[in-house]
XYZ file of C-alpha atoms in Angstrom:
390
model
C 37.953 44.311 49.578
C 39.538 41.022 50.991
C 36.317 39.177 49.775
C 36.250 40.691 46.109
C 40.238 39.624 45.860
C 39.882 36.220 47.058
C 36.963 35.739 44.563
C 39.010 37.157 41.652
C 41.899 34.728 42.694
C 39.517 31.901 42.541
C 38.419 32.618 39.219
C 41.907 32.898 37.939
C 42.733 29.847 39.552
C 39.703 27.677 37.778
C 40.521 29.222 34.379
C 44.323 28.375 35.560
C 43.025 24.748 35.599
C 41.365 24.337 32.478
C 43.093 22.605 29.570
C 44.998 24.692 27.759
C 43.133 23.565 24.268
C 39.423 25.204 25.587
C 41.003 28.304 26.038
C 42.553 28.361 22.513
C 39.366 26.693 20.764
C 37.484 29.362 22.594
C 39.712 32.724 21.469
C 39.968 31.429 18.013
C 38.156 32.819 15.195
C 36.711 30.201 12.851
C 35.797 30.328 8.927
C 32.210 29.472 9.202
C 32.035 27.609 6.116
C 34.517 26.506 3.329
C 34.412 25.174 -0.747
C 36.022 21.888 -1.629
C 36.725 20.689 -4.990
C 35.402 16.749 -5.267
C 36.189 14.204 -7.313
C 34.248 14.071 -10.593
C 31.827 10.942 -10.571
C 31.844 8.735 -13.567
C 28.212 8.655 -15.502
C 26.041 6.037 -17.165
C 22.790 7.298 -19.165
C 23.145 10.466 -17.244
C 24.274 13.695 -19.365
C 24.926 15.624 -15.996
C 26.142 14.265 -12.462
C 26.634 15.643 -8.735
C 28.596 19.207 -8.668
C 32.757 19.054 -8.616
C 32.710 22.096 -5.588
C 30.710 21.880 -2.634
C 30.385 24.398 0.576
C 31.086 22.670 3.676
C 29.943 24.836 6.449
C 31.957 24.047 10.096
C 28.587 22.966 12.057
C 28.186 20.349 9.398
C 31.771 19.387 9.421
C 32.309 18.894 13.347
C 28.966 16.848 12.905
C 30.276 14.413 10.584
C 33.566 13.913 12.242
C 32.245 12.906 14.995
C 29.664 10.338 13.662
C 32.490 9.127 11.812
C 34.716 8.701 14.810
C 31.971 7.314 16.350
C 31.014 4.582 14.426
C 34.860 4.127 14.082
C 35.445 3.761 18.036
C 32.031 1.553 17.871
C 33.424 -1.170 15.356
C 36.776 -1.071 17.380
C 34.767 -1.956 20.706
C 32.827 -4.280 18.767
C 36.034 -6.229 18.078
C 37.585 -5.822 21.603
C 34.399 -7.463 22.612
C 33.895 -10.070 20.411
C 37.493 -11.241 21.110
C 36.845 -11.141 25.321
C 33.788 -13.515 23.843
C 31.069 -11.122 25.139
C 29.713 -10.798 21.648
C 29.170 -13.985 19.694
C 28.088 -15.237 16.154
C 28.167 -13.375 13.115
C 29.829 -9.773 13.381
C 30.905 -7.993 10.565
C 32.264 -4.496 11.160
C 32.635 -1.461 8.807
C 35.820 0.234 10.144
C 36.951 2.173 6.525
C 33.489 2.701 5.295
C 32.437 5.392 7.503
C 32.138 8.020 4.778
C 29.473 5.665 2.927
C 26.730 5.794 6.101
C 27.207 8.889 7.366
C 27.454 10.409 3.903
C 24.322 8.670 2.625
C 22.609 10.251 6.003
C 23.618 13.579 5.006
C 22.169 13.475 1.582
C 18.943 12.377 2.769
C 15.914 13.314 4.895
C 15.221 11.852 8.249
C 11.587 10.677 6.592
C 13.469 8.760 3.750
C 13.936 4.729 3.996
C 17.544 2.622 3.906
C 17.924 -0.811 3.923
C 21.176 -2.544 4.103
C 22.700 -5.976 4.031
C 24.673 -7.229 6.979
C 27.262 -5.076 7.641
C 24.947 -2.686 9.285
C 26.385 -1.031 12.797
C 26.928 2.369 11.448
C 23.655 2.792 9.249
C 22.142 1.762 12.414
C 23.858 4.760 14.443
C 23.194 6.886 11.430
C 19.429 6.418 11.269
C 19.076 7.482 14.680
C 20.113 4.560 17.373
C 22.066 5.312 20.167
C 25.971 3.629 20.682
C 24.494 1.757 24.007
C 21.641 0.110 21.882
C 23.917 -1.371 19.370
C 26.154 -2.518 21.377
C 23.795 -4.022 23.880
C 22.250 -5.655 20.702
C 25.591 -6.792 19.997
C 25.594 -8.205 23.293
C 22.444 -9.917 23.448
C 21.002 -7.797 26.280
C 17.569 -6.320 26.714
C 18.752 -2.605 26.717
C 19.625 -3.468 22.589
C 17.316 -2.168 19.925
C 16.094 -5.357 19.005
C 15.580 -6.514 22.765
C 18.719 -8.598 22.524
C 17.256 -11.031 19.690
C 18.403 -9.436 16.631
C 22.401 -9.123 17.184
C 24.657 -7.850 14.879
C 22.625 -8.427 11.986
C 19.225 -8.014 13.036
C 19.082 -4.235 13.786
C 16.039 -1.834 12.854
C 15.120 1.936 13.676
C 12.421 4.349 12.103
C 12.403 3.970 8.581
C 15.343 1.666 8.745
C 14.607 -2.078 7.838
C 17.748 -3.540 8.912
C 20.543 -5.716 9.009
C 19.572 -8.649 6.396
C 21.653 -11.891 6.916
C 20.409 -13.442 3.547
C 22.853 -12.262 0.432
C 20.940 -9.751 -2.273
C 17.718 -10.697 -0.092
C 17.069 -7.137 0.527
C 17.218 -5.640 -2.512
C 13.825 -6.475 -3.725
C 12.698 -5.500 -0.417
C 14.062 -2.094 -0.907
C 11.954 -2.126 -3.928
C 8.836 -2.666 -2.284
C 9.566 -0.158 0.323
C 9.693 2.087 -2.693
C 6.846 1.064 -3.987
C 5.100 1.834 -1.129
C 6.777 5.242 -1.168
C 4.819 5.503 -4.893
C 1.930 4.243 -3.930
C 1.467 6.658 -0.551
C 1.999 9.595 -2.610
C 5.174 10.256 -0.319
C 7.747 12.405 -1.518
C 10.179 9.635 -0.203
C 12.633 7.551 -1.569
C 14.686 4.348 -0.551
C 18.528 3.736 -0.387
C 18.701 -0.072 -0.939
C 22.358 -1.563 -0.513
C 24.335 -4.039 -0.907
C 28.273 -5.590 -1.671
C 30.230 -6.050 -4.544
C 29.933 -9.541 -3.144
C 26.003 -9.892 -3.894
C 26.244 -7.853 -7.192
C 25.779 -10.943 -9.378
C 22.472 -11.823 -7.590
C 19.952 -12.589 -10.129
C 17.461 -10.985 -7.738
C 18.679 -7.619 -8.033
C 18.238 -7.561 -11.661
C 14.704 -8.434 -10.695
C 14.186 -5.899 -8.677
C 16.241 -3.415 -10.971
C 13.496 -4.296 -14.004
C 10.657 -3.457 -11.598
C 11.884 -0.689 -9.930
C 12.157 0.669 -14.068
C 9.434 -0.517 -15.220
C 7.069 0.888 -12.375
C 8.955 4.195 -12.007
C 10.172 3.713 -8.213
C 12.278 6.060 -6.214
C 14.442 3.666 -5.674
C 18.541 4.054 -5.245
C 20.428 1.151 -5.391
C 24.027 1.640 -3.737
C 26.692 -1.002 -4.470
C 29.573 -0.554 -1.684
C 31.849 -1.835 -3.611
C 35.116 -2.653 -0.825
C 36.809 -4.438 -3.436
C 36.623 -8.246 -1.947
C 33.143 -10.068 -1.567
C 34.341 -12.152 1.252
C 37.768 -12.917 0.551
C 37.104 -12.945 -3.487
C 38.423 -10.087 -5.231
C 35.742 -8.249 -7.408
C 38.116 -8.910 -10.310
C 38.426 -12.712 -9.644
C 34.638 -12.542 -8.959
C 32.581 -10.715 -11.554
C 33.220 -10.040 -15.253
C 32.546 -6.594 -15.232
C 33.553 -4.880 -12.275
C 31.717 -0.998 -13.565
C 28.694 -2.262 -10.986
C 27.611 1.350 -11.629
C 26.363 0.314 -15.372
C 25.108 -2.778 -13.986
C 21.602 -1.737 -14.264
C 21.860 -1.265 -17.937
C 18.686 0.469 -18.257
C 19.079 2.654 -15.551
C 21.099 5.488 -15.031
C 24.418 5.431 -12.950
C 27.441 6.917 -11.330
C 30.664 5.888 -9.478
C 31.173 7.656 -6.581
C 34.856 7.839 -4.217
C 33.462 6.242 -1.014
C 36.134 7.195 0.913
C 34.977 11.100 0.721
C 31.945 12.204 2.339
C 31.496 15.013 0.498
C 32.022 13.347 -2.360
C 29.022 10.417 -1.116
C 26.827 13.940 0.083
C 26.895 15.338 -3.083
C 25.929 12.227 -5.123
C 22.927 11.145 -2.646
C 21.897 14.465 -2.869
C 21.866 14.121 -6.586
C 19.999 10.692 -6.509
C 17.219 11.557 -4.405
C 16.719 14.689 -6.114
C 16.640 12.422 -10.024
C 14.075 9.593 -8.087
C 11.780 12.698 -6.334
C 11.267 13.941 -9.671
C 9.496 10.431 -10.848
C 12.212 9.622 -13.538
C 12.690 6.244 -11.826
C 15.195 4.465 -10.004
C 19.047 4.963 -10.313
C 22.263 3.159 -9.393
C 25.290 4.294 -7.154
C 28.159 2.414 -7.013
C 30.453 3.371 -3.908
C 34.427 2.762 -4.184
C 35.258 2.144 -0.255
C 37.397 -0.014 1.347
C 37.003 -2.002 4.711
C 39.955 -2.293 7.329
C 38.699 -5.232 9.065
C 38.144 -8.895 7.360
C 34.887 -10.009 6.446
C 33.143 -10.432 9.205
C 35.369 -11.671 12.576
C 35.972 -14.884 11.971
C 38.029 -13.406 8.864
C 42.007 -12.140 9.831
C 41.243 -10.621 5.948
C 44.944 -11.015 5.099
C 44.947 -14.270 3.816
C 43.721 -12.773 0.410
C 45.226 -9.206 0.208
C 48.525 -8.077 1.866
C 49.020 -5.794 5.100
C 50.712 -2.846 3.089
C 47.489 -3.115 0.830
C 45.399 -2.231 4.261
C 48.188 0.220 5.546
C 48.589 1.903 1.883
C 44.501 2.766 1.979
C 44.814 3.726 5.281
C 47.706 6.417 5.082
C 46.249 7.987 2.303
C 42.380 7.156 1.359
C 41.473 7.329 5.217
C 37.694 9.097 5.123
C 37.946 10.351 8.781
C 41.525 11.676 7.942
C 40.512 13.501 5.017
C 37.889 15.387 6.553
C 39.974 16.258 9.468
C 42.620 17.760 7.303
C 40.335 19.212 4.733
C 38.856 21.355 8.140
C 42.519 21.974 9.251
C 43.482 23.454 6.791
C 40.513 25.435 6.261
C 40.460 26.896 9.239
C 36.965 25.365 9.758
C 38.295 23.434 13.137
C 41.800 23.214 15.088
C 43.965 20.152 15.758
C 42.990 20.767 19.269
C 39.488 20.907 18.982
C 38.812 17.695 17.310
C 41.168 15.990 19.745
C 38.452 16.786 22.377
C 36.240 15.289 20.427
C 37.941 11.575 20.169
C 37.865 12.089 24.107
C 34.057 12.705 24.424
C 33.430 9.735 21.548
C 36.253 7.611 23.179
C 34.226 8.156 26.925
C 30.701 7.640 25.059
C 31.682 4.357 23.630
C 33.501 3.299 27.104
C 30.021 4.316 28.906
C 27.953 2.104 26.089
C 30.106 -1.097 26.668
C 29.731 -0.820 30.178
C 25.985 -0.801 29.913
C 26.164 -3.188 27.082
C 28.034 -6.078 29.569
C 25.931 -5.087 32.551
C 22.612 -4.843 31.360
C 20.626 -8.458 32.269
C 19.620 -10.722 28.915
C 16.346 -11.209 28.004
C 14.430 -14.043 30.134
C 13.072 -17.138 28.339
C 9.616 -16.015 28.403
C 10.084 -13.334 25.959
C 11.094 -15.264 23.064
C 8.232 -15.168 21.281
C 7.489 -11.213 22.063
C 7.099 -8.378 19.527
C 6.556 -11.001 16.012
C 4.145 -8.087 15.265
C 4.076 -4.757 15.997
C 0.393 -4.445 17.454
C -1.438 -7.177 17.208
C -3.498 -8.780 20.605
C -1.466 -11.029 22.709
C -1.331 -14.621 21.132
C 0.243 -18.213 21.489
C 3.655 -19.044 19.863
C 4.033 -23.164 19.854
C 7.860 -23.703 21.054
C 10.501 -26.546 20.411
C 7.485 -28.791 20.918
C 3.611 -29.004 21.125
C 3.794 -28.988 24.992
C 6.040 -25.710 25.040
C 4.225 -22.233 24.849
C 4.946 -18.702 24.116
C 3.330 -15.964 24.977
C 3.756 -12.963 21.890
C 2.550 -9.731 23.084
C 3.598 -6.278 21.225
């Protein structure tokens, strides 16, 4: 009798101990999905666009809070880091634009293709990567996804083709990855992005007239933050409706501060290319808290309350946190323990990412194909070789 008291004390003890939130989160009875009217996306060449009401069920919506806080905690690291000088050259982060990535994910399928310009950490996460391979990437160790030789830029997964440093350069590539998405017989398409900043790329208009002319299930995204660099899109471009910018092809202007809102239009993209009508254009309104890239304080050429104004009331991970609030699809509580498991996560990553050892000298010419035999990479000079292997 002694033995079976003691153990019942014990018990009540532990359960005594637990934080107070578990037990509530635990007793609480949940809606298991909700309905959420969306903003109505503006059309070009398109009679119809994405639904105004979507279902949000409360599996998906703790999912996409936490990517969202995760790629948010990520970019915030990123910038701790680069400041201590553990991360150098280029580094632009996407802190504000979290709804575009993990939105675009959710309207997709894993077998789909994305390609993206330079601002490229959360696609990265998005597509599949781990926080600790980013930011050991970021970091220039070997643990990164690229080895440590892409950085911040430079960052590929499965059916993810980077992270392109070169302005508009990847638009056309998009359009041969969707080209080979015709040609295969895949039921596949590609999300090809790219700023407001690269918009007036005579390239992309290249690659829009092919992408038409052949049919490709090609979606071109525009994440339209409002500054290309620190040029306004109104000081920089005539028309600033990047959504009709394909002329030819259909178009619609999505709010890319909502994730639902970016769901329900990818969904609606992919479903227009899969049915071989061609390519179409998205043009996402987002905003990005952060300058440039880091070498940009990004208030030089738009004013603090600007940044604080978006932030108090356009915020995408705020929005989605109150829309489940107040739907009873989460608690206050519960998503609190969730910034503490992301917050840990992305303290665990940087460790790694500062501990792990750099790549040695004689990889530098590794992995310049994907299999191909072991060959000889000439270095700095005729007398200096590299050995490439796989």
């Amino acid at each position: 009798m002694r033995k079976m008291l003691a153990a019942v004390s014990r018990v009540l003890a532990g359960a005594a101990q637990k934080p107070a939130s578990r037990v509530i989160v635990a007793s609480r009875n949940f809606a298991n999905d909700a309905t959420f009217e969306i903003k109505k996306c503006d059309l070009h060449r398109l009679e119809e666009g994405p639904p105004v009401t979507t279902v949000l069920t409360r599996e998906d919506g703790l999912k996409y809070y936490r990517m969202m806080q995760t790629v948010r905690r990520m970019e915030l690291k990123a910038d701790q880091l680069y400041k201590q000088k553990i991360i150098r050259g280029f580094c632009h982060l996407c802190d504000g634009q979290e709804a575009c990535c993990v939105g675009l994910e959710a309207g997709i399928n894993p077998t789909d293709h994305l390609i993206t310009a330079y601002r490229a950490h959360g696609f990265t996460f998005t597509r599949g990567l781990s926080v600790r391979a980013i930011l050991a990437e970021l970091t220039g160790r070997r643990g990164g996804c690229a080895k440590g030789k892409g950085g911040s830029m430079h960052m590929y997964a499965k059916n993810f083709y980077g992270g392109n440093g070169i302005v508009g350069a990847q638009v056309p590539l998009g359009a041969g990855i969707a080209l080979a998405c015709k040609y295969n017989g895949k039921d596949e398409v590609c999300l090809t992005l790219y700023g407001d900043g690269a918009a007036n790329q005579g390239q992309i208009f290249e690659a829009y007239n092919m992408a038409a002319l052949w049919k490709l299930p090609c979606i071109f995204i525009c994440e339209n933050n409002r500054y290309g660099m620190g040029t306004s899109v109104e000081r920089a471009a005539a028309s600033t409706d990047y959504y009709k910018r394909g002329d030819f092809i259909p178009g619609l202007r999505v709010d890319g501060m909502d994730i639902l809102c970016v769901r329900e239009a990818t969904k609606f993209a992919a479903a227009y290319c899969r049915s071989g009508k061609g390519p179409i254009l998205m043009e996402l309104q987002t905003y990005r808290y952060h300058g440039h890239s880091m070498s940009d304080p990004g208030v030089s050429y738009r004013t603090r309350e600007e940044i604080q104004e978006v932030r108090s009331k356009s915020d995408p991970i705020m929005l989605l946190k109150d829309r489940m609030v107040n739907s009873n699809l989460a608690s206050v509580e519960e998503l609190k323990e969730i910034d503490v498991e992301v917050r840990k996560e992305i303290e665990d990553a940087a460790q790694f990412a500062t501990a792990d050892p750099e790549p040695p000298l004689e990889e530098l010419g590794y992995h310049i194909y994907s299999s191909e035999p072991p060959f000889e990479v000439r270095g700095a000079n005729q007398w200096i070789k590299f050995k490439s292997v796989s």
